[in-house]
Coordinates of C-alpha atoms in Angstrom, one line a residue:
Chain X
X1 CA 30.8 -12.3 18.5
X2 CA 27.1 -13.9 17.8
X3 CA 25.7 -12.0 14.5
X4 CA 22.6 -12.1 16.1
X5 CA 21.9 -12.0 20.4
X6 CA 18.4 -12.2 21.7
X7 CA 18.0 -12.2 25.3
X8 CA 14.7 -12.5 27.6
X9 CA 12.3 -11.3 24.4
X10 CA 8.7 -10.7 25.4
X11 CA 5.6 -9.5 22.8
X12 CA 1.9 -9.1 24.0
X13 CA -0.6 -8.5 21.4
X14 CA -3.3 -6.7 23.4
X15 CA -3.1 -8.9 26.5
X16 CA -2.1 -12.0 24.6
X17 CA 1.6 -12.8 25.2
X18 CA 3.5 -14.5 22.5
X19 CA 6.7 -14.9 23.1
X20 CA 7.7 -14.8 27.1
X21 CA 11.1 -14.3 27.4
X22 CA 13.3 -15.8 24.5
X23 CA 16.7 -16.1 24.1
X24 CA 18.6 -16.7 21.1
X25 CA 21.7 -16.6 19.6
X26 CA 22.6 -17.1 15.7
X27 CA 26.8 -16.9 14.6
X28 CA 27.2 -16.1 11.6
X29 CA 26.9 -18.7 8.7
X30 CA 24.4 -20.8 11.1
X31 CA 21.2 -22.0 9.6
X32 CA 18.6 -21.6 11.9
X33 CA 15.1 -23.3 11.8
X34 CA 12.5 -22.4 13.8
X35 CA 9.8 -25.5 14.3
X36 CA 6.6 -25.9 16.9
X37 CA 3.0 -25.8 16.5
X38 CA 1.2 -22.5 14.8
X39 CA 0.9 -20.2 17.9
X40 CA 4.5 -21.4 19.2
X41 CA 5.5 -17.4 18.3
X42 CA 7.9 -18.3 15.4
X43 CA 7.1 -16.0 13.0
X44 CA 6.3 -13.0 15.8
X45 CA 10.1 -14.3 16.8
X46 CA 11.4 -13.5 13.2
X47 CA 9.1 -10.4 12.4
X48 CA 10.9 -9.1 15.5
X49 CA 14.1 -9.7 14.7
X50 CA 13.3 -6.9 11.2
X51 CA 11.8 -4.6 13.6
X52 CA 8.4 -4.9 12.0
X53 CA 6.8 -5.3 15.5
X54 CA 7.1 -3.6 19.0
X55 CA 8.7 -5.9 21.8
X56 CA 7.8 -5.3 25.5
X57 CA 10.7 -6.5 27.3
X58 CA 13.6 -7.9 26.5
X59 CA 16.7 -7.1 23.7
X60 CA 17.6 -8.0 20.0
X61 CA 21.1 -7.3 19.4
X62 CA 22.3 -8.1 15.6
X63 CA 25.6 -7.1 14.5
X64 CA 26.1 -5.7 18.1
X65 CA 23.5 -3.0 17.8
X66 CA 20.2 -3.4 19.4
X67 CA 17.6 -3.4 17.1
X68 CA 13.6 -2.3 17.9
X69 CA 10.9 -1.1 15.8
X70 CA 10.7 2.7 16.6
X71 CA 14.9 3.2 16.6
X72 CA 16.1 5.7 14.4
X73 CA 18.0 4.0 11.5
X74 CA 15.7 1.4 11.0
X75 CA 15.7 1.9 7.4
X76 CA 19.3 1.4 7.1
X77 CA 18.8 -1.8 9.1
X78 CA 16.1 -3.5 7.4
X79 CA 18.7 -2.7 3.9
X80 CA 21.2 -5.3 6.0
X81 CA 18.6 -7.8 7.0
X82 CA 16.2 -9.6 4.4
X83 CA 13.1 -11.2 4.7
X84 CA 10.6 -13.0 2.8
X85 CA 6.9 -13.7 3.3
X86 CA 4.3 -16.6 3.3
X87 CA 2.2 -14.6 0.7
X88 CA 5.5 -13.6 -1.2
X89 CA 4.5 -10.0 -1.5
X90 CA 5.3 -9.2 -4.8
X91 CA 4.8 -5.8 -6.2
X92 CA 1.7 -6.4 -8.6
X93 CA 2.2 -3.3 -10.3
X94 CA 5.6 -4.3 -11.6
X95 CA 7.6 -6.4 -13.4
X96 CA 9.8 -9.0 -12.3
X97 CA 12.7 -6.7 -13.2
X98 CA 11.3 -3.8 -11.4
X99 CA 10.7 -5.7 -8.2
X100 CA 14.0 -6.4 -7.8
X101 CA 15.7 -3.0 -8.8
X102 CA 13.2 -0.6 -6.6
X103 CA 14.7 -1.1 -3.4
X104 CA 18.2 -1.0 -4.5
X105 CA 18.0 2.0 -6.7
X106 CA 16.0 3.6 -4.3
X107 CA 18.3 3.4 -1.5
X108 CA 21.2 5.0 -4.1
X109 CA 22.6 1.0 -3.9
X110 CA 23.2 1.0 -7.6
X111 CA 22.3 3.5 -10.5
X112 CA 19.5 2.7 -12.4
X113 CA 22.0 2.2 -15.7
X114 CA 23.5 -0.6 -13.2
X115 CA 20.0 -1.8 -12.4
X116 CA 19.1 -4.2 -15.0
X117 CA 22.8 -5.7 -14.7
X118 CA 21.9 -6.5 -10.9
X119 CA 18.8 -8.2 -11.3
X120 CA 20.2 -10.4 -13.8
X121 CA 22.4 -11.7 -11.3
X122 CA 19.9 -11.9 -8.7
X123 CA 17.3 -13.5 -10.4
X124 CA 19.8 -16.3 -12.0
X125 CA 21.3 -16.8 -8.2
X126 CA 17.4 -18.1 -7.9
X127 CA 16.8 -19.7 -11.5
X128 CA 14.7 -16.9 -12.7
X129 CA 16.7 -15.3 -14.9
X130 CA 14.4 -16.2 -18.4
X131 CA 11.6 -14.6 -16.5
X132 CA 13.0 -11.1 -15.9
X133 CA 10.4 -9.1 -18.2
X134 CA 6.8 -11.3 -16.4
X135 CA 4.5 -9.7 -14.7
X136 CA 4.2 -11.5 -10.9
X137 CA 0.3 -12.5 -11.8
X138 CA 2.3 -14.6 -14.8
X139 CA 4.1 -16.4 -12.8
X140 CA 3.3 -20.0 -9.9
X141 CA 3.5 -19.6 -6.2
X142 CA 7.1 -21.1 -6.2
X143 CA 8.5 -18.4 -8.8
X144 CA 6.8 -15.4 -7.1
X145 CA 8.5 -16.7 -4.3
X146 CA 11.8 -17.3 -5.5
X147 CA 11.6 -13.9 -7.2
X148 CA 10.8 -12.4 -3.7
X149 CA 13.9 -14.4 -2.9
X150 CA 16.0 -12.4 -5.7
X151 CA 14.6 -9.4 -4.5
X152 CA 16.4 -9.5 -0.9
X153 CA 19.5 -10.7 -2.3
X154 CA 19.5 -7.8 -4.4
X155 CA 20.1 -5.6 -1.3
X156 CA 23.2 -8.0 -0.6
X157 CA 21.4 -8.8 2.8
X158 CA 24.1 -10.2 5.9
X159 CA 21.2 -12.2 7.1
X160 CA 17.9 -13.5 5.6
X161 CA 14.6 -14.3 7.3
X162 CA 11.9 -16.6 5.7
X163 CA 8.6 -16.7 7.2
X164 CA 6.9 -19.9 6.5
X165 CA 8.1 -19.4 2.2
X166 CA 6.6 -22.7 1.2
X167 CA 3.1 -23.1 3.2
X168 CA 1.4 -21.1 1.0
X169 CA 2.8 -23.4 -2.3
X170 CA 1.5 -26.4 -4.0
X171 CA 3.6 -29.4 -3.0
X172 CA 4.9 -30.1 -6.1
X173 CA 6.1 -26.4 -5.9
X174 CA 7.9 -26.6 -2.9
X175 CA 11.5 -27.7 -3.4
X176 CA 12.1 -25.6 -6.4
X177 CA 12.0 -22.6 -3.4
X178 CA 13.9 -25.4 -1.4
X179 CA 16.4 -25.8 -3.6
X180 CA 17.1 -22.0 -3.8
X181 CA 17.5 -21.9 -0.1
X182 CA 19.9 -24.7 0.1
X183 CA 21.9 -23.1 -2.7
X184 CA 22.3 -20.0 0.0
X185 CA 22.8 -21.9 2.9
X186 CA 26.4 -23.7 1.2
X187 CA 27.1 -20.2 0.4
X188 CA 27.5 -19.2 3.4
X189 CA 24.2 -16.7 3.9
X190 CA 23.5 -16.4 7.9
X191 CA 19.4 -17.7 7.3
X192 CA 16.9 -17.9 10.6
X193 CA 13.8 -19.8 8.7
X194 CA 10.6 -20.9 10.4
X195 CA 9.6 -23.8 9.0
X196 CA 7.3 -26.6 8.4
X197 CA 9.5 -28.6 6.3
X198 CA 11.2 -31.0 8.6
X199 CA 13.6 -32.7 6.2
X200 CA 14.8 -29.1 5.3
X201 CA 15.4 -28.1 9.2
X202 CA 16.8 -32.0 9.4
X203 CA 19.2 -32.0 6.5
X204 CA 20.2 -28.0 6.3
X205 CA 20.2 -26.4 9.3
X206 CA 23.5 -26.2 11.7
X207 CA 20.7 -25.7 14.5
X208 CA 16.9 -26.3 15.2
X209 CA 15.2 -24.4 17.9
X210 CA 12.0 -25.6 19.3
X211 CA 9.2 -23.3 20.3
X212 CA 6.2 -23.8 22.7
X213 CA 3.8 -22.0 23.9
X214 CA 6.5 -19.1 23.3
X215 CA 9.3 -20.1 24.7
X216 CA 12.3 -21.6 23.5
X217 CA 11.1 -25.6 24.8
X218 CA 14.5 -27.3 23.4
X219 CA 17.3 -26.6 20.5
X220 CA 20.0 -27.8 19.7
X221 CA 22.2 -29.9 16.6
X222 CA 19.5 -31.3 14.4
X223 CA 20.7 -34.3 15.1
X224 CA 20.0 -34.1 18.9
X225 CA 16.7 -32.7 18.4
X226 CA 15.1 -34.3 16.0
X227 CA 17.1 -38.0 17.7
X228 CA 16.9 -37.5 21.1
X229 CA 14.4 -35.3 22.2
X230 CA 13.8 -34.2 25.5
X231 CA 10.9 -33.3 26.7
X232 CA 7.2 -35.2 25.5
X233 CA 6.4 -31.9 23.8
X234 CA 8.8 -31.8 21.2
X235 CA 8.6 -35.5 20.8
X236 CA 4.6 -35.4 20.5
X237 CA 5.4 -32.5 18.0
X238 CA 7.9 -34.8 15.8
X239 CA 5.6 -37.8 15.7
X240 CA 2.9 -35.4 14.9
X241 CA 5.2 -34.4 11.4
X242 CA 6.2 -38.2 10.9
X243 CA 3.6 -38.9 7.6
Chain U
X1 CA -37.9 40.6 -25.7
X2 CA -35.9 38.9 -28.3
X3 CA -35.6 35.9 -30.3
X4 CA -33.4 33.0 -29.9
X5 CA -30.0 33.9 -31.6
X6 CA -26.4 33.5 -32.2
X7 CA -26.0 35.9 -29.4
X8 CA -27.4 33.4 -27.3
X9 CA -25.5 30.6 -28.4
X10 CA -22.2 33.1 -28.2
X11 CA -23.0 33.8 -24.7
X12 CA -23.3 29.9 -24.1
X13 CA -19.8 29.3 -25.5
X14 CA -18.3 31.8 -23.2
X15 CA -19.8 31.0 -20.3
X16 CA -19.2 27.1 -21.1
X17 CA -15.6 28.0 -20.7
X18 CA -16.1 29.5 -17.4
X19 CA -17.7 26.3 -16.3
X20 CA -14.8 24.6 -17.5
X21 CA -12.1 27.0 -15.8
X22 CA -14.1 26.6 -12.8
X23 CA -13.8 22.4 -12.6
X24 CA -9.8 22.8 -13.8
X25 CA -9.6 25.2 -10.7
X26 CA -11.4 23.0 -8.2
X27 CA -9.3 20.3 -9.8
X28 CA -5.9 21.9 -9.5
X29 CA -6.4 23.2 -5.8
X30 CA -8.6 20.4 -4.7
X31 CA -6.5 17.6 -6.1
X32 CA -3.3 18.0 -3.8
X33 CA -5.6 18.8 -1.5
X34 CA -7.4 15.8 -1.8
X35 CA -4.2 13.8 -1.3
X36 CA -3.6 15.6 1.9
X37 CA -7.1 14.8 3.0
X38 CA -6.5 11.3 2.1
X39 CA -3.5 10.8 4.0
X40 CA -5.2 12.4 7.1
X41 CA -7.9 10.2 7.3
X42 CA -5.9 7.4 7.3
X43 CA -2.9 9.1 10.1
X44 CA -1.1 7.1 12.5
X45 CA -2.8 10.1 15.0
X46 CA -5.4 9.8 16.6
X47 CA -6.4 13.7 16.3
X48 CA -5.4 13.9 13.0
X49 CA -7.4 11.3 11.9
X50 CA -10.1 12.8 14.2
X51 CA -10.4 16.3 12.9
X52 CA -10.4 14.8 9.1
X53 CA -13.4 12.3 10.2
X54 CA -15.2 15.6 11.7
X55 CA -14.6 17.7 8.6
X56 CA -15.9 14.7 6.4
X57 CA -19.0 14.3 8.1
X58 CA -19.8 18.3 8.5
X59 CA -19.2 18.3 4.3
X60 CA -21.2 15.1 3.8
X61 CA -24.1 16.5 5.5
X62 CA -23.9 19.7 4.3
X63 CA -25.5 20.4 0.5
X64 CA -23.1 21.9 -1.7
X65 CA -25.8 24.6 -2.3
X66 CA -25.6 25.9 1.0
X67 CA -21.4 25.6 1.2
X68 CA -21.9 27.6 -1.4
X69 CA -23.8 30.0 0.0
X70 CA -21.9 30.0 3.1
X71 CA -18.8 30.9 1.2
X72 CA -20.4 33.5 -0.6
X73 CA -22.9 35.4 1.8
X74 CA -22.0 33.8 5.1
X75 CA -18.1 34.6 4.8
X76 CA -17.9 38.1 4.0
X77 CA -20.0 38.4 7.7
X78 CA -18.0 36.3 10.0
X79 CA -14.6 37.5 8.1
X80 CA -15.8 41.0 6.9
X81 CA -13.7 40.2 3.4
X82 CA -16.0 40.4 0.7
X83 CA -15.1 38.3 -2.6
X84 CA -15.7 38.5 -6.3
X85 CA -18.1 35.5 -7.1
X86 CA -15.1 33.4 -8.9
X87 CA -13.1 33.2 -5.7
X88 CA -16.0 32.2 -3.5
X89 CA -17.0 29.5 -6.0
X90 CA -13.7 28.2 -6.7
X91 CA -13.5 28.0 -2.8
X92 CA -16.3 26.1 -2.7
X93 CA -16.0 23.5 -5.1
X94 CA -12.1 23.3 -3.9
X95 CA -13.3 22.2 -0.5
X96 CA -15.6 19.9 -2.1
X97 CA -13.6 18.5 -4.4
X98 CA -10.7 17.9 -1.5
X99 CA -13.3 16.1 0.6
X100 CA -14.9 13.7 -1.7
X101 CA -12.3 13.4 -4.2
X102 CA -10.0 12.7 -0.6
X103 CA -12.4 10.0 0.8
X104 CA -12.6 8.3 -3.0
X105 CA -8.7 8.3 -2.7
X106 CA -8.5 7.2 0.8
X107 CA -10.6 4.3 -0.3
X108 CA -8.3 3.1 -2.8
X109 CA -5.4 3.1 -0.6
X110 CA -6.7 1.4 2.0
X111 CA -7.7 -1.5 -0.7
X112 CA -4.0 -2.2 -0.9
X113 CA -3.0 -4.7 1.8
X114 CA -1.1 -3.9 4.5
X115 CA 1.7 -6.3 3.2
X116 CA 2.5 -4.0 0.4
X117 CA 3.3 -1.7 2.7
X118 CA 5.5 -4.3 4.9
X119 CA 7.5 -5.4 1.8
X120 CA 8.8 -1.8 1.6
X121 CA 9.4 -1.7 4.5
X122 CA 11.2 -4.4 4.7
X123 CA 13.7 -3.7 2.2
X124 CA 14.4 -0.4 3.8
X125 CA 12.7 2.3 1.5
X126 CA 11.6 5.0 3.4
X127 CA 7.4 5.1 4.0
X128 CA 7.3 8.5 1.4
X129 CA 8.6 6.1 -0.9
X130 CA 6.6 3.0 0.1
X131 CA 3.8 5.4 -0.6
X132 CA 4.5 6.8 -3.7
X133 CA 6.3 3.7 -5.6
X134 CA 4.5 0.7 -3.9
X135 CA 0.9 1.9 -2.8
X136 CA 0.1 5.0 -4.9
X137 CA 0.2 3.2 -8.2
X138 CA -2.3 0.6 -7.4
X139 CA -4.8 2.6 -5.0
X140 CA -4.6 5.2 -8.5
X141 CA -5.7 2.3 -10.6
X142 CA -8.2 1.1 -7.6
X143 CA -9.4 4.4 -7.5
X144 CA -9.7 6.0 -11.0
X145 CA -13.1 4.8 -11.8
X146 CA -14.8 6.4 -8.9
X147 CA -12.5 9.2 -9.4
X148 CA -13.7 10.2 -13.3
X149 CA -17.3 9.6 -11.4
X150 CA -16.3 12.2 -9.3
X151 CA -15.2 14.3 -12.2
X152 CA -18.6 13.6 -14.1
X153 CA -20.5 14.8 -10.4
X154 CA -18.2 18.1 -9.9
X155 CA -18.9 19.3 -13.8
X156 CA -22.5 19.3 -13.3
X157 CA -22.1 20.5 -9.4
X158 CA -20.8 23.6 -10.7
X159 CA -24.4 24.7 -12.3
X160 CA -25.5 25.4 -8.7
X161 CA -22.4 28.4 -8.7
X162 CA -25.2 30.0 -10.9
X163 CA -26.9 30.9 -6.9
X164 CA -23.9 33.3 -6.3
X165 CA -24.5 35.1 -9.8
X166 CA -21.4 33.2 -11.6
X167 CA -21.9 33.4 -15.1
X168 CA -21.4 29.2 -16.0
X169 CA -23.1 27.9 -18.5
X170 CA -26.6 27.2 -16.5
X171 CA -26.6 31.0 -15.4
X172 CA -26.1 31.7 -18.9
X173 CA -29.5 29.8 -19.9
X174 CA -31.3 31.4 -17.2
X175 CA -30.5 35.1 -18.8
X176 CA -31.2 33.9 -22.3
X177 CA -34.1 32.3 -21.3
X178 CA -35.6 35.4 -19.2
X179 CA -34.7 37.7 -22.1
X180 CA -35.9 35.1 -25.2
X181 CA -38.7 33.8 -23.1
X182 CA -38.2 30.2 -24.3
X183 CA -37.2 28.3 -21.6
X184 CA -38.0 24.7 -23.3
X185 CA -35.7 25.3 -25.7
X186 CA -32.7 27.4 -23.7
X187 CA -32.6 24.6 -21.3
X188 CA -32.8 21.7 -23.8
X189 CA -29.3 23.4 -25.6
X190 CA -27.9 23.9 -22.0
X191 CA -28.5 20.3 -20.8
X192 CA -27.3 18.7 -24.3
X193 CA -24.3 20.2 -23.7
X194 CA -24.2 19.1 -19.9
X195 CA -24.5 15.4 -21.4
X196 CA -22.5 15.8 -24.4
X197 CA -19.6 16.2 -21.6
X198 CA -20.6 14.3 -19.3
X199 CA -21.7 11.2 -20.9
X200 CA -18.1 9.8 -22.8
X201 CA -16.9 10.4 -19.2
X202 CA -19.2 8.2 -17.6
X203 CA -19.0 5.5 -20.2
X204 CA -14.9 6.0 -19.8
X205 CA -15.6 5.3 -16.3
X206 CA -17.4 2.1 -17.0
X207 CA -15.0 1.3 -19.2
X208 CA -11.9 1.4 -16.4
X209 CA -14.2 -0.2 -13.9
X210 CA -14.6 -3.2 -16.6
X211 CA -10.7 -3.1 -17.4
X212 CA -10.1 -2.8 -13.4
X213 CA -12.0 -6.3 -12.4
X214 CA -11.4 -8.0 -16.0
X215 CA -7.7 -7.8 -15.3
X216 CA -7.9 -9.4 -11.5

């Protein structure tokens, strides 16, 4: 049984529709990338799949319970399913420490005595671990980011979503956040990533979907789509990325 | 008639501690109050959100003089309850307090992007505690510079509870001053001691509002 089912998934903001009828399906341990233009609906694909917007039509099934924004035990959800940002979203007001711990000592996931234990681990799963007592504004795009990272770990997520994590870096700060997610991927975490970073969906994901004008326009084995792609979109959208 | 005295200056130090009760009172009441007001000016519902935009712009274009007066004298009509003076004025300035201290609040909470509010989400903490751990903090730090302006406003608001026949501190100066017939110098006393509260409070304000942008 798929981890994660999407079938027929429509969104409309206002009368704009963004995604008409999707269908996807993720097993568990895949590495999903989501590439296409900016408007494709990748990242309205993955905020959906966390519930954090309202879907007209269709159904997201993950772990064989169908998931929308307004269900009850959404909370309990969103504690199974991590995701992280563009803009990283760090807690300002806290410390590195503290934005890892909140959530899961909030939720009764660990005591607060066990707290400081877990983001140890968390934060040295992502190479942080020196930087435990900084303050976010201390810190460069790609460590707020792999901090972020350490924070949804810390919830011991089944699946992860990252929304575009490195377009917001420097380029020389990109592959530190890579690295991280590569480090998960031979772990075994289930990931669904829309990315920009072609080598990354190339070399690490067991599948790469392609989106279009918001539909799914071709996936498949990276190996297929990125070598033998089907239609002239996709293969005016990889020439376009070949710099 | 009688000189200035001690007597006068006695009277000034008791009723200087009712015009301090009286901005602890509208503090204590209107604070939670406040928050409430807050959050329902920034409701999910429509009608909710409605009724506190109606009730902000009735109190923002109403003087505080005449809630005051409408509390005191205007009540007791429509209700037929009549109050002491302390209960009308701390009614007033409780409303007052809820309303702009609410809409200085609601200010600094809508200054924290709505991302803040998605990260919490998004790690499954409820929205009470998104609220209170995530956006509360910084919309308080947002917020407190305005807010001690506020405080600095209400203090010298509550000289107008002298109208009712509230003995504060101003009401005080206007009985000394009838009975001492020195006006000049009753009032001078009574304002120096407005400013000598008033003014480390503004210049604490200043202060936060310098801390506030110096640390962004």
């Amino acid at each position: 049984m798929a981890l994660v089912e999407i079938k027929g998934l429509r969104k409309s903001f206002k009368d704009l529709e963004v995604l008409k009828g999707v269908s996807l399906t993720v097993e568990k341990g895949d590495i999903v990338a989501l590439i296409g233009r900016s408007g494709s609906g990748k990242s309205t694909l993955l905020r959906c799949i966390n519930g954090l917007e309202e879907t007209q039509g269709g159904t997201i099934e993950v772990g064989e319970r169908q998931i929308s924004a307004k269900m009850a035990g959404l909370r309990e959800y969103r504690q199974r399913v991590g995701i992280v940002f563009q803009q990283f979203n760090l807690f300002p007001h806290m410390n590195v420490e503290k934005n890892v711990t909140l959530a899961p000592v909030l939720t009764g996931k660990v005591s607060k005595a066990e707290a400081r234990k877990l983001a140890e681990e968390c934060l040295a799963k992502v190479g942080m671990l020196e930087k435990i007592n900084a303050w976010p504004e201390q810190l460069s795009g790609g460590q707020q980011q792999r901090v972020a990272i350490a924070r949804c770990l810390a919830m011991a997520p089944e699946l992860m979503l990252f929304d575009e994590v490195t377009s917001a870096l420097d380029p020389e700060l990109v592959g530190e956040v890579l690295k991280v997610m590569e480090d998960m991927a031979r772990q075994g975490m289930t990931m669904v990533l829309v990315t920009h970073e072609m080598s990354f969906a190339r070399n690490v994901a067991s599948k790469v979907v392609f989106m279009h004008q918001g539909k799914i326009w071709e996936e498949g084995t990276p190996e297929a789509v990125f070598g033998d792609p089907q239609t002239p979109e996709l293969r005016a959208f990889i020439s376009s990325t070949h710099h | 008639m009688r000189s200035f005295g001690s007597i006068d200056l006695l009277s000034f130090t008791t009723a200087f501690q009712y015009t301090v009760l009286l901005v602890i009172m509208a503090l204590a009441l209107g604070a939670p109050l406040a928050l409430g007001f807050a959050t329902m000016r920034i409701s999910r519902f429509l009608p909710v959100r409605l009724l506190a935009a109606i009730v902000l712009q009735i109190m923002q274009g109403i003087p505080l003089l005449a809630l005051l007066m409408f509390v005191y004298f205007g009540l007791p009509v429509f209700l037929g309850i009549r109050m002491p003076p302390l209960m009308a004025v701390v009614i007033a300035y409780t409303i007052y307090t809820a309303v702009f201290l609410g809409e200085i609040w609601r200010g600094g909470i809508e200054a924290i992007k709505r991302t803040q509010w998605e990260a919490g989400a998004s790690l499954g903490i409820s929205k009470l505690q998104q609220f209170r751990h995530v956006i509360a903090p910084q919309a308080f730090r947002i917020a407190l510079p305005a807010s001690v302006g506020f405080l600095v406003q209400l203090i010298k608001g509550t000289s107008l509870a002298a109208i009712v026949g509230f003995i504060e501190l101003t009401r005080a100066g206007q009985l000394s001053a009838a009975a001492t017939l020195q006006p000049l110098l009753v009032y001078s006393i009574i304002a120096a001691i407005y400013f000598a509260i008033c003014f480390p409070l503004t210049l604490l304000s200043r202060k936060l509002e310098v801390r506030l942008h110096g640390s962004r």
